[in-house]
Structure formats: C-alpha cells, structure tokens
Amino acid sequence: MASLQHSPSSSIHQTSFLNSLPQLGVQKYGGVLPAVCRRGISLIVKAEHASMASSANSLDKCGRRQMIAVGVIAPWVSLVNQTPPSFAAESNKGFLSVTDKKDGYSFVYPFGWQEVIIEGQDKVFKDVIEPLESVSVNLIPTGKQDIRDFGPPQEVAETLIKKFLAPPTQKTKIIAASENDVDGKAYYAFEFTAQAPNYIRHALGVVTVGNGKFYTLTTGANERRWGKMKDRLQTVIESFKISNV
C-alpha cells in the first residue's frame, strides 16, 4: 500500500497533517519537511519519533490525525538481516506475508525486500538495490471510528500527498483516489507521482481506521521501473487488511 526528499536536518511532525486538514480550519502548513538525500542507493527521510506522541494528544483534541506513510529510508536505518519466521512467511509466488497480531494488520511484500528499522514507522521493507522501491506501515491513535470521518478519498489523498508524502519542492500529481469496502471496513486507496530534480517516484497508498488507530500503508517505485513493478505494488496495496484486536 509509499515514499521522498529534502535536507538531512529536516523532520516530519505528526501534528502538521492534522493541522493541514480542511475540517480543522488551520491555515498554515506546519513542519512537514520530509527530507531526501541520495547517498549511493539510500534515500533519507528523518522522522522524529517524539512527535508521534504529541500528535496523539493533538488528535484527541481536534478529532484529526496525521499519517506517516513514507516508504523511504531514514538516516539511522538499520538493515534487519532476516525476517523472523514468526513474522513473515512465504505466501503466493514472489511475495512474503506479514501479520502483526498486536496492532491488527497484515499485508504482503515482494520477496527479496529487506526489513529496515526507521524511527517513527511501524514496519518498513525495501529493495536494497532500488532505493525507491519500498513499503511502509504507520499507525497513530485516533478517536475516529471510520476513515470517512476525515473526508472523501480525493480530499484526504490530496492533503496527505501535498502536506506529508512529498516535500513542497517536489511537483506532485494525484492520479486516482477511491473508496473500497472490505468486510464492512472502508479503505481509501490512492495513486500519485512526486517529481524530484533527478527522478520521479510513482506511489500507491491505502489508509483506514480501526482499533482506535489510523493506519497507513504506502509503496512505490521509480517511474522508470513503474511498468515492471506496478502489478506487484498493486498486490501489496490490495493485500493490506486490518483486524480487530
């Protein structure tokens, strides 16, 4: 169901997404500074874990919450040599499955991607050769019961893309946004591109609400590899499900 670019010193603040949502009536763009820095094959995005806690409090007050859906690698990323057998198991050909029973979600990702640890993200897997190919999952507490409480798909997607999933210096374009119902649960799925000076990232995202959390999964690839990767990334997005915990 990810994700872009700036200076290594920039930070991602959870409350900025909440403040940017139209229903909150807040005018100013605040502190969403996803940084991208290319060093060999790595993409760097600095996400401050401390800001997640403050966003939870902000969300309870204003009834809105931010999602971190960035499928990129942070400066302090550490590669996990191998996914524990209890965490991921081979599913259909070419994919591994992930089930997080504690937080109540599951999805699949392409075989060969490595798990990495990024502060502020719940789960991240990436291709170590193609840095723009990754999937990330983020969740933050919310008092809302349904994703539709945040607005229609197009509105939510546009806000996330412009205020969070891409830095202001990148030219973004939303390609599609839709609502899907799975087992009585509403999910918003969207597709977009983000153009940097020397590459374009083509990404897919899905968001939903449940278990008192706002879930976000994003995945994507370099535009030059989109034709090869789009079906696989669509499988990732369509596999994302949450369960009651």
Coordinates of C-alpha atoms in Angstrom, one line a residue:
M1 CA 0.0 0.0 0.0
A2 CA 4.7 4.8 -0.1
S3 CA 7.6 7.3 -0.3
L4 CA 10.7 11.3 -0.9
Q5 CA 13.1 14.3 -0.4
H6 CA 14.9 17.2 1.4
S7 CA 17.8 18.1 3.7
P8 CA 19.1 15.6 6.3
S9 CA 18.2 18.0 9.1
S10 CA 14.5 18.3 8.2
S11 CA 11.9 16.5 10.3
I12 CA 8.4 15.0 10.0
H13 CA 6.0 16.2 12.6
Q14 CA 2.8 14.3 13.1
T15 CA 0.7 17.2 14.1
S16 CA 1.2 19.0 10.8
F17 CA -1.0 16.6 8.9
L18 CA -3.8 17.1 11.5
N19 CA -3.4 20.9 11.2
S20 CA -3.5 20.8 7.4
L21 CA -6.8 19.0 7.2
P22 CA -9.6 21.4 6.0
Q23 CA -12.0 20.5 8.8
L24 CA -9.6 21.8 11.4
G25 CA -9.7 25.3 10.0
V26 CA -6.0 25.7 10.4
Q27 CA -4.4 27.9 7.7
K28 CA -0.8 27.2 8.0
Y29 CA 1.4 24.4 6.7
G30 CA 3.4 23.4 9.6
G31 CA 6.7 21.5 9.8
V32 CA 6.2 18.7 7.3
L33 CA 9.7 18.6 6.0
P34 CA 10.4 15.1 4.5
A35 CA 14.0 15.2 3.5
V36 CA 15.6 13.3 0.7
C37 CA 19.2 12.8 0.3
R38 CA 20.8 10.4 -2.1
R39 CA 23.9 8.5 -0.9
G40 CA 24.6 5.6 -3.2
I41 CA 21.4 3.6 -3.0
S42 CA 19.8 5.1 0.1
L43 CA 17.0 7.6 0.4
I44 CA 17.0 9.5 3.7
V45 CA 14.0 10.8 5.5
K46 CA 14.2 11.9 9.0
A47 CA 11.2 11.2 11.2
E48 CA 11.1 12.2 14.8
H49 CA 9.6 9.6 17.0
A50 CA 8.9 12.1 19.7
S51 CA 6.5 13.9 17.5
M52 CA 4.2 10.9 17.3
A53 CA 3.4 11.1 21.0
S54 CA 2.5 14.8 20.7
S55 CA 0.3 14.1 17.7
A56 CA -1.8 11.6 19.6
N57 CA -2.7 14.3 22.1
S58 CA -3.4 16.7 19.3
L59 CA -5.6 14.2 17.5
D60 CA -7.7 13.6 20.6
K61 CA -8.3 17.3 20.9
C62 CA -9.1 18.2 17.3
G63 CA -10.5 14.9 16.1
R64 CA -8.0 14.6 13.3
R65 CA -4.8 12.7 12.9
Q66 CA -1.8 12.5 10.8
M67 CA -0.5 9.6 9.0
I68 CA 3.1 8.7 8.2
A69 CA 3.2 6.9 5.0
V70 CA 6.5 7.4 3.8
G71 CA 8.1 4.4 2.0
V72 CA 11.7 5.7 2.4
I73 CA 14.8 5.1 4.4
A74 CA 15.8 7.3 7.4
P75 CA 19.3 8.4 8.2
W76 CA 19.5 5.9 11.1
V77 CA 18.1 3.0 9.1
S78 CA 19.5 -0.4 10.1
L79 CA 19.0 -3.4 8.0
V80 CA 17.5 -6.5 9.5
N81 CA 19.4 -9.4 8.2
Q82 CA 16.5 -11.8 8.0
T83 CA 12.8 -11.5 8.8
P84 CA 11.9 -13.8 11.7
P85 CA 9.9 -16.9 10.6
S86 CA 7.1 -15.9 13.0
F87 CA 6.8 -12.5 11.4
A88 CA 6.8 -13.3 7.7
A89 CA 6.1 -16.4 5.8
E90 CA 6.1 -17.1 2.1
S91 CA 2.6 -16.7 0.7
N92 CA 1.9 -16.7 -3.1
K93 CA 4.8 -16.9 -5.5
G94 CA 7.1 -13.9 -5.3
F95 CA 5.7 -12.5 -2.1
L96 CA 6.1 -12.8 1.7
S97 CA 3.3 -12.1 4.1
V98 CA 3.4 -10.1 7.3
T99 CA 0.9 -10.3 10.1
D100 CA 1.0 -8.0 13.1
K101 CA -1.4 -9.5 15.7
K102 CA -0.6 -6.9 18.3
D103 CA -1.6 -3.9 16.1
G104 CA -4.1 -5.9 14.0
Y105 CA -2.9 -5.6 10.4
S106 CA -1.5 -7.8 7.6
F107 CA 0.0 -7.3 4.1
V108 CA 2.4 -8.9 1.6
Y109 CA 5.6 -7.5 0.1
P110 CA 7.9 -8.7 -2.8
F111 CA 10.3 -11.5 -2.0
G112 CA 13.8 -10.2 -1.6
W113 CA 13.0 -6.9 0.1
Q114 CA 14.7 -6.3 3.4
E115 CA 13.2 -5.2 6.6
V116 CA 14.7 -1.9 7.9
I117 CA 14.2 0.0 11.1
I118 CA 13.0 3.6 10.8
E119 CA 12.1 5.6 13.8
G120 CA 8.5 6.7 13.6
Q121 CA 7.5 3.8 11.3
D122 CA 5.9 0.6 12.4
K123 CA 7.2 -1.6 9.6
V124 CA 9.3 -0.9 6.6
F125 CA 10.6 -3.2 3.9
K126 CA 12.7 -2.1 0.9
D127 CA 14.7 -3.2 -2.1
V128 CA 18.4 -2.7 -1.3
I129 CA 19.3 -2.1 -4.9
E130 CA 16.4 0.1 -6.0
P131 CA 16.0 2.7 -3.1
L132 CA 12.6 4.0 -4.3
E133 CA 11.1 0.5 -4.1
S134 CA 9.7 0.1 -0.6
V135 CA 6.6 -0.4 1.6
S136 CA 6.0 1.2 4.9
V137 CA 3.2 1.0 7.6
N138 CA 2.5 3.6 10.1
L139 CA -0.2 3.9 12.7
I140 CA -1.3 6.6 15.2
P141 CA -4.0 6.6 17.8
T142 CA -7.3 8.3 16.8
G143 CA -10.7 8.9 18.3
K144 CA -12.4 8.5 14.9
Q145 CA -14.2 5.3 14.0
D146 CA -14.1 5.4 10.2
I147 CA -11.8 6.8 7.6
R148 CA -14.7 8.6 6.0
D149 CA -14.8 10.9 9.1
F150 CA -11.7 12.5 7.7
G151 CA -13.3 13.5 4.4
P152 CA -13.8 12.0 0.9
P153 CA -10.9 10.0 -0.8
Q154 CA -9.8 12.7 -3.1
E155 CA -9.6 15.3 -0.3
V156 CA -7.7 13.1 2.1
A157 CA -5.3 11.8 -0.6
E158 CA -4.5 15.3 -1.8
T159 CA -3.8 16.6 1.7
L160 CA -1.6 13.7 2.5
I161 CA 0.4 13.9 -0.7
K162 CA 0.9 17.7 -0.7
K163 CA 1.5 18.1 3.1
F164 CA 3.1 14.9 4.0
L165 CA 4.1 12.3 1.4
A166 CA 6.2 14.7 -0.7
P167 CA 8.2 17.8 0.2
P168 CA 7.0 21.2 -1.0
T169 CA 9.9 21.4 -3.5
Q170 CA 8.6 18.4 -5.5
K171 CA 5.8 18.6 -8.0
T172 CA 3.1 16.1 -7.2
K173 CA 0.2 14.8 -9.2
I174 CA -2.7 12.7 -7.8
I175 CA -3.7 10.1 -10.4
A176 CA -6.6 8.4 -8.7
A177 CA -8.3 8.1 -5.3
S178 CA -11.1 5.7 -4.4
E179 CA -13.0 4.1 -1.6
N180 CA -13.2 0.3 -1.2
D181 CA -15.2 -1.7 1.3
V182 CA -13.6 -4.9 2.6
D183 CA -15.6 -7.0 5.1
G184 CA -17.6 -3.9 6.1
K185 CA -14.5 -1.7 6.6
A186 CA -13.8 1.4 4.5
Y187 CA -10.4 1.8 2.9
Y188 CA -9.1 4.8 0.8
A189 CA -6.7 3.9 -1.9
F190 CA -4.8 6.4 -4.0
E191 CA -2.1 6.7 -6.6
F192 CA 0.3 9.6 -7.2
T193 CA 3.6 10.8 -8.6
A194 CA 6.2 13.0 -7.0
Q195 CA 8.8 14.7 -9.2
A196 CA 12.3 15.4 -7.9
P197 CA 15.1 17.1 -9.9
N198 CA 16.6 13.8 -11.0
Y199 CA 13.8 11.2 -10.6
I200 CA 10.1 10.7 -10.4
R201 CA 8.6 8.4 -7.8
H202 CA 5.3 6.6 -8.6
A203 CA 3.5 5.6 -5.5
L204 CA 0.4 3.9 -4.2
G205 CA -1.2 4.3 -0.7
V206 CA -4.0 2.9 1.4
V207 CA -5.4 4.3 4.6
T208 CA -8.1 3.1 7.0
V209 CA -9.2 3.5 10.6
G210 CA -9.9 0.8 13.2
N211 CA -8.9 -0.4 16.7
G212 CA -8.5 3.3 17.7
K213 CA -5.7 3.8 15.1
F214 CA -5.2 5.5 11.8
Y215 CA -3.4 3.0 9.6
T216 CA -1.3 4.0 6.5
L217 CA 0.5 1.8 4.1
T218 CA 2.4 3.2 1.2
T219 CA 4.6 1.7 -1.5
G220 CA 6.2 2.8 -4.7
A221 CA 9.0 2.7 -7.3
N222 CA 11.0 4.9 -9.6
E223 CA 8.9 5.9 -12.6
R224 CA 11.4 4.3 -14.9
R225 CA 10.5 0.9 -13.3
W226 CA 6.8 1.5 -12.9
G227 CA 5.8 -0.7 -15.9
K228 CA 7.7 -3.6 -14.3
M229 CA 6.6 -3.0 -10.7
K230 CA 3.1 -1.7 -10.9
D231 CA 1.3 -5.0 -10.7
R232 CA 3.4 -6.2 -7.8
L233 CA 2.9 -2.9 -5.9
Q234 CA -0.8 -3.1 -6.6
T235 CA -0.8 -6.6 -5.0
V236 CA 0.8 -5.1 -1.9
I237 CA -1.9 -2.4 -1.6
E238 CA -4.7 -4.8 -2.2
S239 CA -3.3 -7.2 0.4
F240 CA -3.4 -4.7 3.3
K241 CA -6.1 -5.6 5.8
I242 CA -6.8 -4.7 9.4
S243 CA -8.4 -7.0 12.0
N244 CA -10.0 -6.4 15.4
V245 CA -7.6 -6.6 18.3

